[in-house]
């Protein structure tokens, strides 16, 4: 279950972890709709609880009673410094997820609303959480810390990194193609959100996202790397709310192209600004790759995943071309498997 601000996306897996069905509730709080498989219908989804009730009703409509579910496994964006592996959601874990709301104000409140709604509807159903930050718990302090003083009022201001579920799934899936797992692996998750991860011996040692999913690469609508001094000026000039909207929603590929956040649309456009946005995306992916490569002391292979990474040979080849100074390296494309990874982690937690 992936609960966001206006949608709840679910994938149902059987005990063998084969995907059975997808149900998505979208437009929560506005003109809602429920999609069962590929068939969408309008639904009254006033809030998260109503959306969850509609999803459970849709399951029942498919002959799957809620009482036959073994667990609900949630994608949770932020686990902070304490939640560094997938966990059964006990009251303590629920509180720890709530403690991370300051760290992920746009995400964790929606995950919590879904967790609470499931508990209301099915109090005995076990719930688990997988954290986007967890895979990066192995990043060393020197890579993790900002150069800030060690003061209690600044606690938690550090790099966390995200897309961890995707990287964990990639580490698991890649040997099917590569044989053994490459020792120094540059993993590139390129979707609407985008990041790179330096994976040394299967563990994250550096990643381009930091305190929030805003930093690092140029993304669909997020700005990526920007000088904190520029952010200070924006806050003075535009105020906090407008700055937040600009950096999260109006920047990145959308801001540069003035056309679309969607790579497919940019690739088919002949506008010079769209081409510049693509160039910016590839240039910064390659430049930040240099930083990841330095963190691993070299490079043995590159793997791409995510909507852009999996589907755009042009973007992959442009980035690889910019890294050709590293020599001729094996590169792989891996299907993003976040849902099954979350189901797998829950299944491990629930196996006695
Ligand atoms: P999210 O991060 O929201 O999960 P995805 O991983 O689905 O997003 O990635 C969405 C991005 O992938 C969009 O920019 C989309 O244009 C791009 N994409 C999907 N298919 C293609 C394709 N065939 N060619 C180029 N880009 C593609």
XYZ file of C-alpha atoms and ligand atoms in Angstrom:
379
model
C 0.000 0.000 0.000
C 1.371 3.350 -1.063
C -0.733 6.138 0.454
C -0.080 9.672 -0.792
C -1.769 13.060 -0.495
C -4.514 12.337 -3.025
C -4.171 8.664 -3.849
C -3.792 5.207 -2.312
C -2.216 2.633 -4.596
C -2.311 -1.027 -3.707
C -1.002 -4.254 -5.189
C -2.232 -7.588 -3.896
C 0.203 -10.514 -3.742
C -0.507 -14.151 -2.986
C 1.590 -16.235 -0.575
C 4.041 -17.085 -3.399
C 4.476 -13.303 -3.918
C 2.799 -13.398 -7.313
C 0.910 -10.217 -8.077
C -2.829 -10.900 -8.201
C -4.511 -7.523 -8.558
C -3.963 -3.763 -8.398
C -6.484 -1.378 -6.899
C -5.942 2.384 -6.874
C -8.022 5.103 -5.266
C -7.260 8.493 -6.816
C -8.656 12.005 -6.438
C -9.152 11.673 -2.670
C -10.868 14.840 -1.436
C -11.912 15.836 -4.980
C -13.638 13.869 -7.760
C -12.596 10.419 -6.578
C -12.285 7.275 -8.604
C -11.416 3.643 -7.928
C -9.482 1.637 -10.469
C -9.660 -2.152 -10.205
C -7.068 -3.592 -12.554
C -7.570 -1.402 -15.620
C -11.231 -0.535 -15.015
C -11.949 2.818 -13.339
C -15.209 3.994 -11.800
C -16.219 7.150 -9.941
C -16.311 6.852 -6.139
C -17.034 9.111 -3.195
C -13.622 9.441 -1.551
C -13.852 12.276 0.954
C -10.711 11.307 2.878
C -8.162 8.525 3.411
C -10.549 6.484 5.574
C -13.256 6.618 2.881
C -10.695 5.663 0.221
C -9.567 2.708 2.289
C -13.131 1.543 2.858
C -13.677 1.775 -0.915
C -10.531 -0.289 -1.590
C -11.640 -2.973 0.884
C -15.123 -2.963 -0.697
C -13.523 -3.346 -4.149
C -11.497 -6.307 -2.859
C -14.658 -7.884 -1.481
C -16.288 -7.282 -4.870
C -13.488 -9.380 -6.407
C -14.276 -12.219 -3.981
C -11.405 -11.363 -1.609
C -12.712 -10.873 1.926
C -10.577 -8.608 4.122
C -10.597 -11.404 6.737
C -8.543 -13.554 4.318
C -5.683 -11.014 4.018
C -2.487 -11.879 5.894
C -1.119 -8.363 6.206
C -1.049 -4.849 4.849
C 2.468 -3.667 4.033
C 2.951 0.081 3.704
C 5.512 2.072 1.806
C 6.671 4.737 4.266
C 8.900 7.489 2.892
C 10.735 8.428 6.074
C 11.948 6.241 8.907
C 14.324 8.835 10.364
C 17.342 7.654 12.345
C 15.470 4.960 14.307
C 13.495 2.975 11.736
C 16.335 1.526 9.680
C 14.700 -1.715 8.622
C 11.254 -2.941 7.627
C 9.143 -3.324 10.759
C 5.895 -4.729 12.046
C 3.773 -1.706 12.966
C 3.431 -1.873 16.748
C 2.103 1.158 18.678
C 5.787 2.149 19.238
C 6.596 1.919 15.530
C 3.477 3.913 14.700
C 4.662 6.629 17.096
C 8.147 6.569 15.576
C 6.616 7.072 12.097
C 4.641 9.997 13.543
C 7.880 11.408 15.004
C 9.230 11.576 11.424
C 6.450 13.928 10.258
C 8.770 16.929 10.662
C 11.230 15.161 8.341
C 8.654 14.244 5.675
C 5.683 16.595 6.094
C 4.398 15.862 2.585
C 4.439 12.077 2.976
C 4.392 10.561 6.471
C 1.027 12.092 7.515
C -0.675 10.275 4.612
C 0.996 6.963 5.443
C -0.165 7.337 9.053
C -3.720 8.162 8.008
C -3.797 4.931 5.968
C -2.265 2.886 8.808
C -4.877 4.250 11.228
C -7.716 3.683 8.757
C -6.690 0.032 8.252
C -6.510 -0.434 12.031
C -10.063 0.963 12.343
C -11.481 -1.257 9.603
C -9.535 -4.426 10.431
C -8.071 -4.182 13.951
C -6.540 -7.687 13.888
C -4.849 -7.415 10.495
C -1.047 -7.209 10.931
C 0.542 -4.139 9.325
C 4.159 -3.709 8.275
C 6.168 -0.757 6.999
C 9.086 -0.556 4.571
C 11.023 2.699 4.639
C 12.490 4.511 1.600
C 15.321 5.668 3.852
C 16.224 2.271 5.353
C 18.577 0.984 2.621
C 20.815 4.012 3.257
C 21.368 3.294 6.959
C 24.815 1.943 5.971
C 26.044 5.338 4.688
C 29.094 6.378 6.768
C 28.928 9.472 8.981
C 31.317 11.426 6.815
C 28.853 11.118 3.902
C 25.795 11.498 6.115
C 26.568 14.663 8.070
C 26.162 18.211 6.877
C 28.919 20.461 8.187
C 26.694 21.762 10.977
C 27.447 21.963 14.691
C 26.357 19.069 16.909
C 23.496 20.867 18.710
C 20.322 19.296 20.059
C 18.129 21.853 18.273
C 19.673 20.717 14.962
C 19.116 17.007 15.631
C 17.965 15.072 12.587
C 19.443 17.551 10.084
C 21.468 15.039 8.088
C 21.413 13.260 4.745
C 19.007 10.292 4.694
C 18.546 9.305 1.060
C 15.415 7.800 -0.540
C 14.337 5.252 -3.198
C 15.778 2.640 -0.807
C 13.128 0.034 -1.573
C 13.925 0.327 -5.264
C 17.683 -0.035 -4.629
C 17.147 -3.035 -2.324
C 15.036 -4.717 -5.037
C 17.703 -3.884 -7.635
C 20.478 -5.449 -5.561
C 18.359 -8.577 -5.291
C 17.361 -8.732 -8.965
C 20.588 -7.703 -10.713
C 22.532 -10.982 -10.268
C 19.920 -12.673 -12.519
C 21.559 -10.631 -15.297
C 25.073 -9.996 -14.017
C 25.895 -13.316 -12.364
C 27.512 -12.103 -9.161
C 26.633 -8.650 -7.835
C 29.177 -6.099 -9.126
C 31.335 -4.908 -6.207
C 31.192 -1.182 -7.028
C 27.773 -0.530 -8.547
C 26.314 2.814 -9.632
C 22.530 2.435 -9.394
C 20.408 5.071 -11.149
C 16.721 5.316 -10.197
C 15.375 7.665 -12.872
C 11.635 8.298 -12.636
C 9.591 11.390 -11.764
C 11.790 11.446 -8.702
C 15.397 10.580 -9.528
C 18.498 9.673 -7.567
C 21.793 7.830 -7.815
C 23.201 5.418 -5.268
C 26.755 4.203 -4.774
C 26.393 0.534 -3.811
C 29.595 -1.077 -2.507
C 29.384 -4.821 -1.811
C 25.578 -4.593 -1.891
C 25.339 -1.730 0.632
C 24.603 1.950 0.101
C 27.635 4.148 0.845
C 26.396 7.392 -0.788
C 23.313 8.731 -2.545
C 22.368 11.994 -4.235
C 19.240 12.749 -2.205
C 19.826 14.179 1.242
C 17.671 15.510 4.061
C 14.670 15.470 1.731
C 13.882 14.001 -1.706
C 14.438 17.496 -3.146
C 18.179 17.407 -3.633
C 20.507 15.723 -6.108
C 19.455 15.183 -9.715
C 17.215 17.364 -11.857
C 13.766 15.732 -11.496
C 10.312 15.934 -13.067
C 9.247 18.942 -10.989
C 11.881 19.071 -8.209
C 14.870 21.347 -8.487
C 17.612 18.925 -7.435
C 20.935 20.335 -6.214
C 20.720 24.066 -5.383
C 22.854 26.351 -3.253
C 21.350 26.934 0.220
C 22.172 30.642 -0.305
C 19.815 30.695 -3.291
C 17.089 29.101 -1.163
C 17.576 31.788 1.501
C 17.129 34.486 -1.124
C 13.976 32.780 -2.466
C 12.471 32.642 1.027
C 13.163 36.365 1.494
C 11.808 37.209 -1.949
C 8.798 34.886 -2.281
C 8.075 33.743 1.274
C 8.221 30.182 2.556
C 5.111 28.698 0.942
C 5.813 29.997 -2.548
C 9.438 28.873 -2.306
C 8.306 25.398 -1.281
C 5.923 25.194 -4.237
C 8.586 26.464 -6.632
C 11.281 24.028 -5.517
C 9.021 20.958 -5.269
C 6.440 21.442 -8.008
C 7.443 24.092 -10.550
C 11.141 23.357 -11.049
C 13.123 20.498 -12.632
C 12.241 19.340 -16.159
C 8.941 21.229 -15.982
C 10.580 24.488 -14.934
C 13.364 24.267 -17.516
C 11.182 23.182 -20.445
C 8.137 25.258 -19.549
C 6.314 22.359 -21.158
C 6.112 19.153 -19.130
C 7.665 17.208 -16.243
C 7.330 14.064 -18.340
C 10.448 12.806 -20.127
C 8.416 11.145 -22.875
C 6.762 14.462 -23.787
C 10.122 16.247 -23.785
C 11.718 13.612 -26.014
C 9.009 14.064 -28.632
C 9.071 17.875 -28.499
C 11.154 19.962 -30.893
C 11.252 22.962 -28.538
C 14.811 24.097 -27.701
C 13.813 24.504 -24.040
C 12.660 20.849 -23.916
C 15.999 19.763 -25.384
C 17.836 21.924 -22.848
C 15.868 20.285 -20.002
C 16.943 16.838 -21.277
C 20.568 18.005 -21.583
C 20.436 19.378 -18.029
C 19.010 16.084 -16.716
C 21.755 14.003 -18.377
C 24.623 16.399 -17.593
C 23.821 16.488 -13.888
C 23.173 12.741 -13.698
C 26.655 12.149 -15.143
C 28.290 14.837 -13.029
C 26.814 13.550 -9.800
C 27.711 10.018 -10.890
C 31.325 11.190 -10.634
C 30.731 11.932 -6.960
C 29.163 8.486 -6.389
C 32.080 6.803 -8.182
C 34.568 8.643 -5.947
C 32.640 7.459 -2.868
C 33.164 3.837 -4.002
C 36.756 4.329 -5.144
C 35.898 3.330 -8.713
C 33.212 1.569 -10.687
C 32.493 -1.972 -11.931
C 28.969 -1.650 -13.389
C 26.009 0.688 -13.861
C 22.337 -0.250 -13.451
C 19.313 1.787 -14.492
C 15.784 1.520 -13.113
C 12.597 3.653 -12.882
C 10.326 4.885 -15.699
C 13.047 6.848 -17.509
C 15.884 4.451 -16.649
C 13.958 1.426 -17.896
C 12.390 2.913 -20.988
C 14.564 5.619 -22.488
C 17.579 4.172 -24.306
C 18.434 7.732 -25.411
C 18.797 8.991 -21.837
C 20.713 5.875 -20.741
C 23.106 6.155 -23.679
C 23.656 9.887 -23.191
C 24.554 9.356 -19.521
C 26.773 6.349 -20.361
C 28.477 8.385 -23.059
C 29.289 11.129 -20.547
C 30.831 8.449 -18.303
C 32.865 6.842 -21.088
C 36.053 8.249 -19.478
C 35.577 5.442 -16.935
C 36.255 2.909 -19.690
C 33.894 0.370 -21.163
C 31.652 -0.796 -18.329
C 28.790 -3.277 -18.235
C 25.405 -1.561 -17.911
C 22.098 -3.149 -17.017
C 18.420 -2.211 -17.039
C 16.365 -3.519 -14.131
C 12.594 -3.248 -13.784
C 11.645 -1.235 -10.672
C 10.081 -3.678 -8.218
C 9.168 -1.616 -5.208
C 5.791 -3.255 -4.583
C 7.045 -6.833 -4.537
C 10.034 -5.791 -2.414
C 7.646 -4.325 0.194
C 5.535 -7.514 0.067
C 8.697 -9.616 0.401
C 9.914 -7.656 3.423
C 6.504 -8.035 5.098
C 6.460 -11.730 4.314
C 9.863 -12.158 6.037
C 8.600 -10.224 9.088
C 5.494 -12.405 9.351
C 7.238 -15.736 8.904
C 7.730 -17.218 12.369
P 7.492 7.642 -10.428
O 8.787 8.207 -9.964
O 6.329 8.580 -10.241
O 7.233 6.214 -9.988
P 8.097 6.464 -12.995
O 9.201 5.637 -12.447
O 6.897 5.782 -13.557
O 7.619 7.594 -12.014
O 8.755 7.375 -14.144
C 8.006 8.333 -14.821
C 8.912 8.951 -15.887
O 9.304 7.927 -16.812
C 8.251 10.054 -16.688
O 9.145 11.120 -16.903
C 7.966 9.344 -18.008
O 7.914 10.241 -19.095
C 9.175 8.454 -18.126
N 8.971 7.403 -19.125
C 8.115 6.368 -19.085
N 8.176 5.672 -20.256
C 9.093 6.297 -21.044
C 9.624 6.083 -22.352
N 9.203 5.069 -23.114
N 10.558 6.944 -22.803
C 10.986 7.964 -22.047
N 10.535 8.232 -20.815
C 9.605 7.412 -20.316
